[in-house]
mmCIF file of C-alpha atoms and ligand atoms in Angstrom:
data_model
loop_
_atom_site.group_PDB
_atom_site.id
_atom_site.type_symbol
_atom_site.label_atom_id
_atom_site.label_comp_id
_atom_site.label_asym_id
_atom_site.label_seq_id
_atom_site.Cartn_x
_atom_site.Cartn_y
_atom_site.Cartn_z
ATOM 1 C CA MET G 1 -4.204 25.808 -104.088
ATOM 2 C CA SER G 2 -7.057 23.649 -105.301
ATOM 3 C CA ASP G 3 -5.273 20.657 -106.802
ATOM 4 C CA LEU G 4 -2.158 19.396 -105.101
ATOM 5 C CA SER G 5 -0.875 17.496 -108.085
ATOM 6 C CA ALA G 6 -1.430 19.812 -111.001
ATOM 7 C CA ASN G 7 -1.106 23.464 -110.116
ATOM 8 C CA PRO G 8 0.952 25.407 -112.649
ATOM 9 C CA ALA G 9 4.119 27.072 -111.430
ATOM 10 C CA ARG G 10 3.440 30.578 -110.232
ATOM 11 C CA ALA G 11 5.966 33.318 -109.703
ATOM 12 C CA HIS G 12 5.680 34.857 -106.244
ATOM 13 C CA ASP G 13 3.992 38.221 -106.175
ATOM 14 C CA GLU G 14 5.175 41.271 -104.327
ATOM 15 C CA THR G 15 2.621 41.318 -101.517
ATOM 16 C CA ALA G 16 3.568 40.106 -98.064
ATOM 17 C CA LEU G 17 1.771 36.971 -96.898
ATOM 18 C CA VAL G 18 3.587 37.014 -93.559
ATOM 19 C CA ARG G 19 4.826 40.118 -91.767
ATOM 20 C CA PHE G 20 6.916 40.206 -88.621
ATOM 21 C CA ILE G 21 6.730 43.748 -87.221
ATOM 22 C CA ASN G 22 9.185 44.707 -84.448
ATOM 23 C CA VAL G 23 8.962 41.199 -83.016
ATOM 24 C CA GLN G 24 11.010 40.379 -79.921
ATOM 25 C CA LYS G 25 11.228 37.167 -77.954
ATOM 26 C CA SER G 26 12.721 36.308 -74.626
ATOM 27 C CA TYR G 27 12.124 33.004 -72.868
ATOM 28 C CA GLY G 28 11.052 33.590 -69.266
ATOM 29 C CA GLY G 29 12.587 37.043 -68.966
ATOM 30 C CA LEU G 30 16.081 35.932 -69.948
ATOM 31 C CA GLY G 31 17.856 37.866 -72.727
ATOM 32 C CA LEU G 32 16.236 38.496 -76.104
ATOM 33 C CA VAL G 33 16.769 35.609 -78.526
ATOM 34 C CA VAL G 34 14.890 37.405 -81.344
ATOM 35 C CA LYS G 35 15.596 41.116 -81.460
ATOM 36 C CA ASN G 36 13.377 43.622 -83.206
ATOM 37 C CA LEU G 37 12.585 41.342 -86.124
ATOM 38 C CA ASN G 38 11.104 42.992 -89.204
ATOM 39 C CA LEU G 39 10.566 40.578 -92.041
ATOM 40 C CA ASP G 40 8.106 40.323 -94.928
ATOM 41 C CA VAL G 41 7.618 36.930 -96.543
ATOM 42 C CA LEU G 42 6.178 37.355 -100.015
ATOM 43 C CA ARG G 43 3.309 35.294 -101.340
ATOM 44 C CA GLY G 44 4.641 32.254 -103.182
ATOM 45 C CA GLU G 45 8.280 32.713 -102.312
ATOM 46 C CA PHE G 46 10.768 30.212 -100.916
ATOM 47 C CA LEU G 47 12.385 32.059 -98.039
ATOM 48 C CA THR G 48 15.125 30.505 -95.950
ATOM 49 C CA LEU G 49 16.192 31.448 -92.443
ATOM 50 C CA LEU G 50 19.879 30.579 -92.367
ATOM 51 C CA GLY G 51 22.148 30.899 -89.370
ATOM 52 C CA PRO G 52 24.226 29.078 -86.782
ATOM 53 C CA SER G 53 22.666 27.032 -83.999
ATOM 54 C CA GLY G 54 21.000 29.232 -81.370
ATOM 55 C CA SER G 55 20.530 32.244 -83.653
ATOM 56 C CA GLY G 56 16.725 32.313 -83.258
ATOM 57 C CA LYS G 57 15.507 30.547 -86.403
ATOM 58 C CA THR G 58 13.282 27.939 -84.733
ATOM 59 C CA THR G 59 11.909 30.511 -82.292
ATOM 60 C CA THR G 60 10.889 32.673 -85.264
ATOM 61 C CA LEU G 61 9.027 29.754 -86.895
ATOM 62 C CA MET G 62 7.386 28.776 -83.599
ATOM 63 C CA MET G 63 5.999 32.277 -83.095
ATOM 64 C CA LEU G 64 4.512 32.237 -86.583
ATOM 65 C CA ALA G 65 3.076 28.751 -86.078
ATOM 66 C CA GLY G 66 1.602 29.772 -82.720
ATOM 67 C CA PHE G 67 3.602 27.434 -80.458
ATOM 68 C CA GLN G 68 5.422 30.378 -78.861
ATOM 69 C CA ASP G 69 4.116 33.857 -78.094
ATOM 70 C CA ALA G 70 6.084 36.901 -79.180
ATOM 71 C CA THR G 71 7.228 38.938 -76.174
ATOM 72 C CA SER G 72 6.408 42.099 -78.099
ATOM 73 C CA GLY G 73 5.645 43.199 -81.632
ATOM 74 C CA GLU G 74 3.121 41.801 -84.066
ATOM 75 C CA ILE G 75 2.907 38.996 -86.624
ATOM 76 C CA LEU G 76 0.464 39.350 -89.511
ATOM 77 C CA LEU G 77 -0.692 36.461 -91.678
ATOM 78 C CA ASP G 78 -2.494 37.554 -94.812
ATOM 79 C CA GLY G 79 -2.860 41.033 -93.329
ATOM 80 C CA ARG G 80 -4.401 39.922 -90.006
ATOM 81 C CA PRO G 81 -2.712 39.682 -86.584
ATOM 82 C CA VAL G 82 -2.288 36.024 -85.623
ATOM 83 C CA THR G 83 -2.248 36.500 -81.861
ATOM 84 C CA GLN G 84 -5.856 35.419 -81.268
ATOM 85 C CA THR G 85 -5.746 32.483 -83.698
ATOM 86 C CA PRO G 86 -4.816 29.043 -82.272
ATOM 87 C CA PRO G 87 -2.101 27.103 -84.165
ATOM 88 C CA HIS G 88 -4.433 24.656 -85.958
ATOM 89 C CA GLU G 89 -6.514 27.524 -87.356
ATOM 90 C CA ARG G 90 -3.601 29.420 -88.854
ATOM 91 C CA GLY G 91 -3.499 27.328 -92.049
ATOM 92 C CA ILE G 92 0.171 26.538 -91.549
ATOM 93 C CA GLY G 93 1.777 23.208 -92.497
ATOM 94 C CA MET G 94 4.910 22.115 -90.649
ATOM 95 C CA VAL G 95 7.759 19.694 -91.293
ATOM 96 C CA PHE G 96 10.428 19.038 -88.673
ATOM 97 C CA GLN G 97 13.759 17.251 -88.650
ATOM 98 C CA SER G 98 12.299 14.390 -86.639
ATOM 99 C CA TYR G 99 9.586 13.198 -88.956
ATOM 100 C CA ALA G 100 6.966 13.255 -86.196
ATOM 101 C CA LEU G 101 4.744 10.750 -87.982
ATOM 102 C CA PHE G 102 2.325 8.835 -85.748
ATOM 103 C CA PRO G 103 4.052 5.426 -85.421
ATOM 104 C CA HIS G 104 0.883 3.458 -84.705
ATOM 105 C CA MET G 105 -0.880 4.738 -87.827
ATOM 106 C CA THR G 106 -0.395 3.711 -91.443
ATOM 107 C CA VAL G 107 0.908 6.200 -93.978
ATOM 108 C CA ALA G 108 -2.650 6.762 -95.243
ATOM 109 C CA GLN G 109 -3.933 7.320 -91.710
ATOM 110 C CA ASN G 110 -1.126 9.785 -91.039
ATOM 111 C CA LEU G 111 -2.062 11.715 -94.147
ATOM 112 C CA ALA G 112 -5.783 11.602 -93.377
ATOM 113 C CA PHE G 113 -5.280 12.952 -89.859
ATOM 114 C CA PRO G 114 -4.973 16.687 -90.660
ATOM 115 C CA LEU G 115 -8.060 16.400 -92.872
ATOM 116 C CA GLU G 116 -10.112 14.582 -90.199
ATOM 117 C CA VAL G 117 -9.191 17.266 -87.666
ATOM 118 C CA ARG G 118 -10.527 19.799 -90.163
ATOM 119 C CA ARG G 119 -13.707 17.730 -90.701
ATOM 120 C CA VAL G 120 -13.201 17.074 -94.397
ATOM 121 C CA ALA G 121 -15.747 14.594 -95.859
ATOM 122 C CA LYS G 122 -14.651 10.921 -95.905
ATOM 123 C CA ALA G 123 -14.800 10.423 -99.690
ATOM 124 C CA ASP G 124 -12.838 13.596 -100.189
ATOM 125 C CA ILE G 125 -10.186 12.416 -97.717
ATOM 126 C CA ALA G 126 -9.553 9.158 -99.612
ATOM 127 C CA ASN G 127 -9.106 11.127 -102.812
ATOM 128 C CA ARG G 128 -6.735 13.629 -101.351
ATOM 129 C CA VAL G 129 -4.633 10.973 -99.616
ATOM 130 C CA LYS G 130 -4.197 9.236 -102.931
ATOM 131 C CA ARG G 131 -3.212 12.463 -104.678
ATOM 132 C CA ALA G 132 -0.783 13.398 -101.908
ATOM 133 C CA LEU G 133 0.927 9.993 -102.156
ATOM 134 C CA ASP G 134 1.259 10.416 -105.922
ATOM 135 C CA MET G 135 2.716 13.870 -105.377
ATOM 136 C CA VAL G 136 5.574 12.555 -103.232
ATOM 137 C CA GLU G 137 5.966 9.488 -105.448
ATOM 138 C CA LEU G 138 4.896 6.910 -102.885
ATOM 139 C CA PRO G 139 1.681 5.631 -104.500
ATOM 140 C CA ASN G 140 2.035 2.085 -103.147
ATOM 141 C CA PHE G 141 2.896 2.912 -99.551
ATOM 142 C CA ALA G 142 -0.557 3.754 -98.156
ATOM 143 C CA GLY G 143 -0.753 0.659 -95.947
ATOM 144 C CA ARG G 144 2.750 0.773 -94.466
ATOM 145 C CA ARG G 145 3.667 1.996 -91.025
ATOM 146 C CA PRO G 146 6.377 4.626 -90.582
ATOM 147 C CA SER G 147 8.781 2.009 -89.161
ATOM 148 C CA GLN G 148 8.594 0.185 -92.493
ATOM 149 C CA LEU G 149 9.868 3.219 -94.425
ATOM 150 C CA SER G 150 13.356 4.595 -94.969
ATOM 151 C CA GLY G 151 14.279 7.997 -93.545
ATOM 152 C CA GLY G 152 13.803 9.682 -96.906
ATOM 153 C CA GLN G 153 10.412 8.039 -97.415
ATOM 154 C CA GLN G 154 9.280 9.071 -93.937
ATOM 155 C CA GLN G 155 10.282 12.631 -94.682
ATOM 156 C CA ARG G 156 8.306 12.544 -97.932
ATOM 157 C CA VAL G 157 5.248 11.397 -96.000
ATOM 158 C CA ALA G 158 5.814 14.216 -93.501
ATOM 159 C CA LEU G 159 5.989 16.640 -96.412
ATOM 160 C CA ALA G 160 2.781 15.240 -97.929
ATOM 161 C CA ARG G 161 1.078 15.516 -94.535
ATOM 162 C CA ALA G 162 2.106 19.169 -94.236
ATOM 163 C CA LEU G 163 0.721 19.940 -97.698
ATOM 164 C CA ILE G 164 -2.447 17.835 -97.725
ATOM 165 C CA PHE G 165 -4.749 20.347 -96.057
ATOM 166 C CA GLU G 166 -3.708 23.019 -98.570
ATOM 167 C CA PRO G 167 -2.035 25.360 -96.109
ATOM 168 C CA THR G 168 -1.340 28.991 -96.929
ATOM 169 C CA VAL G 169 2.253 28.586 -95.888
ATOM 170 C CA VAL G 170 4.516 25.641 -95.076
ATOM 171 C CA LEU G 171 7.230 25.914 -92.433
ATOM 172 C CA MET G 172 10.148 23.511 -92.512
ATOM 173 C CA ASP G 173 12.659 23.335 -89.693
ATOM 174 C CA GLU G 174 15.864 21.556 -90.758
ATOM 175 C CA PRO G 175 13.715 18.877 -92.450
ATOM 176 C CA LEU G 176 16.649 17.106 -94.091
ATOM 177 C CA GLY G 177 19.056 17.242 -91.157
ATOM 178 C CA ALA G 178 18.732 13.540 -90.366
ATOM 179 C CA LEU G 179 19.306 12.297 -93.916
ATOM 180 C CA ASP G 180 22.611 11.303 -95.486
ATOM 181 C CA LYS G 181 24.231 13.631 -98.012
ATOM 182 C CA HIS G 182 22.987 11.918 -101.159
ATOM 183 C CA LEU G 183 19.374 11.688 -100.030
ATOM 184 C CA ARG G 184 19.510 15.218 -98.658
ATOM 185 C CA GLU G 185 20.515 16.589 -102.046
ATOM 186 C CA GLN G 186 17.810 14.593 -103.802
ATOM 187 C CA MET G 187 15.172 15.840 -101.348
ATOM 188 C CA GLN G 188 16.369 19.426 -101.799
ATOM 189 C CA TYR G 189 15.497 19.159 -105.481
ATOM 190 C CA GLU G 190 12.183 17.468 -104.736
ATOM 191 C CA ILE G 191 11.088 20.098 -102.226
ATOM 192 C CA LYS G 192 12.148 22.895 -104.544
ATOM 193 C CA ALA G 193 10.290 21.274 -107.468
ATOM 194 C CA LEU G 194 7.155 20.911 -105.332
ATOM 195 C CA HIS G 195 7.413 24.548 -104.366
ATOM 196 C CA ASP G 196 7.711 25.626 -107.968
ATOM 197 C CA ARG G 197 4.847 23.380 -109.065
ATOM 198 C CA LEU G 198 2.416 24.274 -106.259
ATOM 199 C CA GLY G 199 3.340 27.944 -106.008
ATOM 200 C CA ILE G 200 2.998 27.690 -102.236
ATOM 201 C CA THR G 201 4.798 29.981 -99.778
ATOM 202 C CA MET G 202 7.565 28.130 -97.951
ATOM 203 C CA ILE G 203 9.663 29.242 -95.013
ATOM 204 C CA TYR G 204 12.618 26.936 -94.605
ATOM 205 C CA VAL G 205 15.121 26.792 -91.758
ATOM 206 C CA THR G 206 18.628 25.458 -92.119
ATOM 207 C CA HIS G 207 22.142 26.023 -90.800
ATOM 208 C CA ASP G 208 23.552 24.607 -94.051
ATOM 209 C CA GLN G 209 24.548 27.423 -96.386
ATOM 210 C CA SER G 210 24.781 25.309 -99.525
ATOM 211 C CA GLU G 211 21.247 24.026 -98.932
ATOM 212 C CA ALA G 212 20.051 27.627 -98.528
ATOM 213 C CA LEU G 213 21.860 28.807 -101.650
ATOM 214 C CA THR G 214 20.476 26.069 -103.897
ATOM 215 C CA MET G 215 16.843 26.174 -102.730
ATOM 216 C CA SER G 216 15.879 29.726 -101.866
ATOM 217 C CA ASP G 217 14.393 32.722 -103.643
ATOM 218 C CA ARG G 218 15.659 34.817 -100.726
ATOM 219 C CA ILE G 219 17.699 34.080 -97.633
ATOM 220 C CA ALA G 220 17.554 35.846 -94.265
ATOM 221 C CA VAL G 221 20.896 35.322 -92.540
ATOM 222 C CA PHE G 222 20.409 35.182 -88.759
ATOM 223 C CA ASN G 223 23.003 35.701 -86.085
ATOM 224 C CA ASP G 224 22.301 36.280 -82.421
ATOM 225 C CA GLY G 225 18.594 36.958 -82.986
ATOM 226 C CA ILE G 226 19.200 39.603 -85.661
ATOM 227 C CA ILE G 227 18.850 39.412 -89.437
ATOM 228 C CA GLN G 228 22.275 40.281 -90.769
ATOM 229 C CA GLN G 229 21.194 40.409 -94.393
ATOM 230 C CA LEU G 230 18.085 39.554 -96.385
ATOM 231 C CA SER G 231 18.823 38.984 -100.025
ATOM 232 C CA THR G 232 18.922 36.648 -102.998
ATOM 233 C CA PRO G 233 21.494 33.819 -102.873
ATOM 234 C CA GLN G 234 23.629 35.498 -105.513
ATOM 235 C CA ASP G 235 23.587 38.837 -103.748
ATOM 236 C CA LEU G 236 24.555 37.295 -100.414
ATOM 237 C CA TYR G 237 27.477 35.542 -102.023
ATOM 238 C CA GLU G 238 28.673 38.399 -104.208
ATOM 239 C CA ARG G 239 27.853 41.322 -101.927
ATOM 240 C CA PRO G 240 27.841 40.224 -98.298
ATOM 241 C CA ALA G 241 26.753 43.108 -96.062
ATOM 242 C CA ASN G 242 29.205 42.410 -93.262
ATOM 243 C CA ALA G 243 32.040 40.162 -92.151
ATOM 244 C CA PHE G 244 29.666 37.682 -90.505
ATOM 245 C CA VAL G 245 27.768 37.062 -93.746
ATOM 246 C CA ALA G 246 30.994 36.894 -95.753
ATOM 247 C CA ARG G 247 32.337 34.230 -93.390
ATOM 248 C CA PHE G 248 29.092 32.308 -93.058
ATOM 249 C CA ILE G 249 28.231 32.072 -96.770
ATOM 250 C CA GLY G 250 30.780 30.298 -98.881
ATOM 251 C CA GLU G 251 34.479 30.158 -98.214
ATOM 252 C CA ASN G 252 36.654 33.137 -97.522
ATOM 253 C CA ASN G 253 40.183 34.301 -97.054
ATOM 254 C CA THR G 254 40.222 37.038 -94.452
ATOM 255 C CA LEU G 255 42.900 39.585 -93.639
ATOM 256 C CA THR G 256 42.910 42.349 -91.060
ATOM 257 C CA GLY G 257 44.176 45.865 -91.531
ATOM 258 C CA LYS G 258 43.549 49.581 -91.233
ATOM 259 C CA VAL G 259 42.201 51.932 -93.880
ATOM 260 C CA ALA G 260 45.141 53.964 -95.219
ATOM 261 C CA LYS G 261 43.437 55.974 -97.905
ATOM 262 C CA SER G 262 40.032 56.259 -99.554
ATOM 263 C CA GLY G 263 39.871 56.447 -103.304
ATOM 264 C CA LYS G 264 36.988 56.896 -105.695
ATOM 265 C CA ASP G 265 34.198 54.425 -106.556
ATOM 266 C CA GLY G 266 34.132 53.023 -103.011
ATOM 267 C CA LEU G 267 37.711 51.710 -103.281
ATOM 268 C CA TYR G 268 40.030 51.889 -100.281
ATOM 269 C CA ASP G 269 43.706 51.238 -99.709
ATOM 270 C CA VAL G 270 44.087 49.087 -96.615
ATOM 271 C CA ALA G 271 47.394 48.594 -94.788
ATOM 272 C CA LEU G 272 47.451 44.970 -93.644
ATOM 273 C CA SER G 273 48.478 43.968 -90.119
ATOM 274 C CA GLY G 274 50.937 41.498 -91.636
ATOM 275 C CA GLY G 275 52.468 44.130 -93.925
ATOM 276 C CA GLY G 276 51.606 45.229 -97.459
ATOM 277 C CA VAL G 277 48.632 47.085 -98.867
ATOM 278 C CA VAL G 278 45.498 45.837 -100.599
ATOM 279 C CA ARG G 279 42.869 47.749 -102.465
ATOM 280 C CA ALA G 280 39.314 46.737 -101.586
ATOM 281 C CA VAL G 281 35.715 47.837 -102.113
ATOM 282 C CA ALA G 282 33.374 48.772 -99.272
ATOM 283 C CA ASP G 283 29.655 49.534 -99.313
ATOM 284 C CA GLU G 284 29.816 51.519 -96.087
ATOM 285 C CA SER G 285 31.873 54.667 -95.957
ATOM 286 C CA LEU G 286 35.212 54.168 -94.207
ATOM 287 C CA ALA G 287 37.710 56.694 -92.853
ATOM 288 C CA PRO G 288 41.492 56.483 -92.676
ATOM 289 C CA GLY G 289 42.478 54.629 -89.505
ATOM 290 C CA ASP G 290 39.332 52.464 -89.383
ATOM 291 C CA GLY G 291 40.108 48.855 -88.514
ATOM 292 C CA VAL G 292 38.686 46.509 -91.169
ATOM 293 C CA ILE G 293 38.440 42.879 -92.157
ATOM 294 C CA ILE G 294 39.253 42.115 -95.771
ATOM 295 C CA SER G 295 37.545 39.201 -97.450
ATOM 296 C CA VAL G 296 38.347 37.533 -100.762
ATOM 297 C CA ARG G 297 36.881 34.293 -102.110
ATOM 298 C CA PRO G 298 39.229 31.370 -102.905
ATOM 299 C CA GLU G 299 37.933 31.149 -106.488
ATOM 300 C CA ARG G 300 38.696 34.830 -107.081
ATOM 301 C CA CYS G 301 42.352 34.460 -106.093
ATOM 302 C CA LEU G 302 44.678 33.798 -108.996
ATOM 303 C CA LEU G 303 48.049 32.106 -109.104
ATOM 304 C CA GLY G 304 50.712 33.374 -111.466
ATOM 305 C CA HIS G 305 54.049 35.036 -111.967
ATOM 306 C CA ASP G 306 53.013 38.671 -112.258
ATOM 307 C CA PHE G 307 49.775 40.591 -112.418
ATOM 308 C CA PRO G 308 49.188 43.924 -114.127
ATOM 309 C CA ASP G 309 48.170 46.970 -112.053
ATOM 310 C CA PRO G 310 45.807 47.627 -110.350
ATOM 311 C CA MET G 311 45.600 43.986 -109.235
ATOM 312 C CA ASN G 312 46.330 43.209 -105.606
ATOM 313 C CA GLN G 313 49.342 40.933 -105.437
ATOM 314 C CA PHE G 314 51.626 39.215 -102.969
ATOM 315 C CA ASP G 315 54.635 36.951 -103.035
ATOM 316 C CA GLY G 316 53.853 33.605 -101.496
ATOM 317 C CA LYS G 317 55.024 30.064 -100.922
ATOM 318 C CA VAL G 318 52.955 26.975 -101.647
ATOM 319 C CA LEU G 319 52.176 25.047 -98.463
ATOM 320 C CA ASP G 320 49.971 22.331 -99.831
ATOM 321 C CA THR G 321 48.037 21.318 -102.937
ATOM 322 C CA ILE G 322 44.900 19.198 -102.860
ATOM 323 C CA TYR G 323 43.512 17.689 -106.029
ATOM 324 C CA HIS G 324 39.684 17.596 -106.151
ATOM 325 C CA GLY G 325 39.127 16.392 -109.701
ATOM 326 C CA ASP G 326 37.102 19.339 -110.958
ATOM 327 C CA HIS G 327 39.330 21.868 -109.196
ATOM 328 C CA ILE G 328 42.577 22.184 -107.293
ATOM 329 C CA ARG G 329 42.940 23.826 -103.914
ATOM 330 C CA VAL G 330 46.268 25.408 -103.198
ATOM 331 C CA LYS G 331 47.233 26.621 -99.742
ATOM 332 C CA VAL G 332 49.651 29.508 -99.952
ATOM 333 C CA HIS G 333 51.549 31.384 -97.276
ATOM 334 C CA ALA G 334 51.581 35.082 -98.214
ATOM 335 C CA ALA G 335 51.014 38.653 -97.007
ATOM 336 C CA GLY G 336 52.928 38.287 -93.754
ATOM 337 C CA SER G 337 51.605 35.476 -91.635
ATOM 338 C CA GLU G 338 48.472 34.768 -93.638
ATOM 339 C CA THR G 339 47.417 31.505 -95.208
ATOM 340 C CA PHE G 340 45.376 31.768 -98.372
ATOM 341 C CA ILE G 341 43.224 29.094 -99.938
ATOM 342 C CA ILE G 342 43.149 29.416 -103.699
ATOM 343 C CA LYS G 343 40.700 27.427 -105.742
ATOM 344 C CA THR G 344 41.664 27.005 -109.347
ATOM 345 C CA VAL G 345 40.059 24.995 -112.139
ATOM 346 C CA ASN G 346 42.922 25.181 -114.589
ATOM 347 C CA ALA G 347 46.246 25.423 -112.783
ATOM 348 C CA ARG G 348 48.904 26.533 -115.232
ATOM 349 C CA SER G 349 51.131 23.691 -116.245
ATOM 350 C CA ASP G 350 54.213 25.932 -116.018
ATOM 351 C CA LEU G 351 53.563 26.417 -112.292
ATOM 352 C CA PRO G 352 54.653 23.306 -110.415
ATOM 353 C CA LEU G 353 52.513 23.674 -107.306
ATOM 354 C CA ARG G 354 54.696 21.628 -104.971
ATOM 355 C CA PRO G 355 55.098 22.642 -101.329
ATOM 356 C CA GLY G 356 57.877 25.224 -100.989
ATOM 357 C CA VAL G 357 57.542 26.658 -104.497
ATOM 358 C CA ASP G 358 57.468 30.469 -104.788
ATOM 359 C CA VAL G 359 54.329 31.860 -106.428
ATOM 360 C CA LYS G 360 52.577 35.154 -106.798
ATOM 361 C CA ILE G 361 48.941 35.390 -105.828
ATOM 362 C CA GLY G 362 46.711 38.175 -107.031
ATOM 363 C CA TRP G 363 43.121 39.301 -107.286
ATOM 364 C CA ASP G 364 41.049 42.134 -108.629
ATOM 365 C CA PRO G 365 40.287 44.862 -106.048
ATOM 366 C CA LYS G 366 36.622 44.568 -107.032
ATOM 367 C CA ASP G 367 36.649 40.938 -105.794
ATOM 368 C CA CYS G 368 37.844 41.961 -102.389
ATOM 369 C CA ARG G 369 35.622 43.564 -99.738
ATOM 370 C CA ALA G 370 36.436 45.562 -96.623
ATOM 371 C CA PHE G 371 34.116 45.397 -93.574
ATOM 372 C CA ARG G 372 34.315 47.387 -90.388
HETATM 373 P P1 ADP E 401 18.066 28.073 -83.760
HETATM 374 O O1 ADP E 401 16.819 27.420 -84.252
HETATM 375 O O2 ADP E 401 18.579 29.156 -84.655
HETATM 376 O O3 ADP E 401 19.132 27.079 -83.429
HETATM 377 P P2 ADP E 401 16.492 28.702 -81.404
HETATM 378 O O4 ADP E 401 15.402 29.605 -81.844
HETATM 379 O O5 ADP E 401 16.147 27.280 -81.164
HETATM 380 O O6 ADP E 401 17.724 28.842 -82.386
HETATM 381 O O7 ADP E 401 17.115 29.270 -80.047
HETATM 382 C C1 ADP E 401 17.492 30.617 -79.880
HETATM 383 C C2 ADP E 401 17.914 30.793 -78.436
HETATM 384 O O8 ADP E 401 16.806 30.613 -77.567
HETATM 385 C C3 ADP E 401 18.979 29.813 -77.971
HETATM 386 O O9 ADP E 401 19.877 30.488 -77.141
HETATM 387 C C4 ADP E 401 18.185 28.788 -77.205
HETATM 388 O O10 ADP E 401 18.978 28.207 -76.214
HETATM 389 C C5 ADP E 401 17.063 29.596 -76.613
HETATM 390 N N1 ADP E 401 15.837 28.802 -76.448
HETATM 391 C C6 ADP E 401 15.182 28.140 -77.425
HETATM 392 N N2 ADP E 401 14.067 27.548 -76.945
HETATM 393 C C7 ADP E 401 14.024 27.842 -75.626
HETATM 394 C C8 ADP E 401 13.106 27.539 -74.561
HETATM 395 N N3 ADP E 401 12.013 26.788 -74.785
HETATM 396 N N4 ADP E 401 13.394 28.024 -73.342
HETATM 397 C C9 ADP E 401 14.492 28.793 -73.116
HETATM 398 N N5 ADP E 401 15.378 29.123 -74.055
HETATM 399 C C10 ADP E 401 15.158 28.657 -75.302
HETATM 400 MG MG1 MG E 402 16.526 25.378 -84.627
#
């Protein structure tokens, strides 16, 4: 990266810039909070670590940045083990949720700091500070102090400060967590646009699945110190690898049951605990009698009178209808004791969706997944 403001967009290439190899971490001999982590971050990609609080995301970033040691295993940066390299020599830029700007310094002084530490020439520093401020669209803010900026502006300065010394990789730990929804969405686009323009490798941490889906080239879903699935946003949504991922990404209706019969093409008949049978797909091979969780997305459930075979279908009763403008959410009691959420964009006008009305709900077996 030679020019912060004008690098052409670059597609990420297939070589790993960062490699975690069998990395484990326990704090002071307590249990492992990162368990046998194997992860390659490709050059130029936007990779997100997504998972609930306490799943090991920050710990993973801290080990890469050099603020925590791995208990075992190895981390490679650009092919070399990082263990002997102190944090400030790793060429890693960081942005945190708390902006961590120096309050007693002006914006320009904050931006100059990482360059002064790296002994960049004075004239060069002035130039790069100016370019960095242009990049985050704050050209007239050089003389302000952080307390004179809004939250979003402070976070832009923090971003500029992380990028100004032309790091090999930028780590961001819930950087938008403190911003309100509107500003958060705007900053998501800005960060993504910067990534695309600079072609820099970014590792982003969030617990917000919609943020991860909109920004990332790939997402590593963490739970309990283990990557549950590493995939593109679309793949995670369409083909979750297990029940945790299916529940964590997007919305889901879940049912429990036992495999009754296996068919061809990875399709299984599952006898539901609440009565009835559904046909579902599974990536893993299941045997009759296996207990499974069935998952089907609200937008894949249909409302109607009758569905042709081989659609899954149940009789139900409308519990509630919520109008959202661009879609309608209908809560339906069906399949024994289950409550389904159905998301529909064009509810049929011949179906009055009042509470108490009888409806049929149905969905394609291919839109319904079984997990052990
Ligand atoms: P996340 O960023 O996904 O919320 P963390 O990596 O911060 O998760 O934490 C993972 C686990 O490690 C949690 O159980 C947390 O309590 C524990 N942990 C994090 N930092 C420390 C620390 N400095 N000392 C002891 N335990 C820690
Ligand atoms: Mg964290």
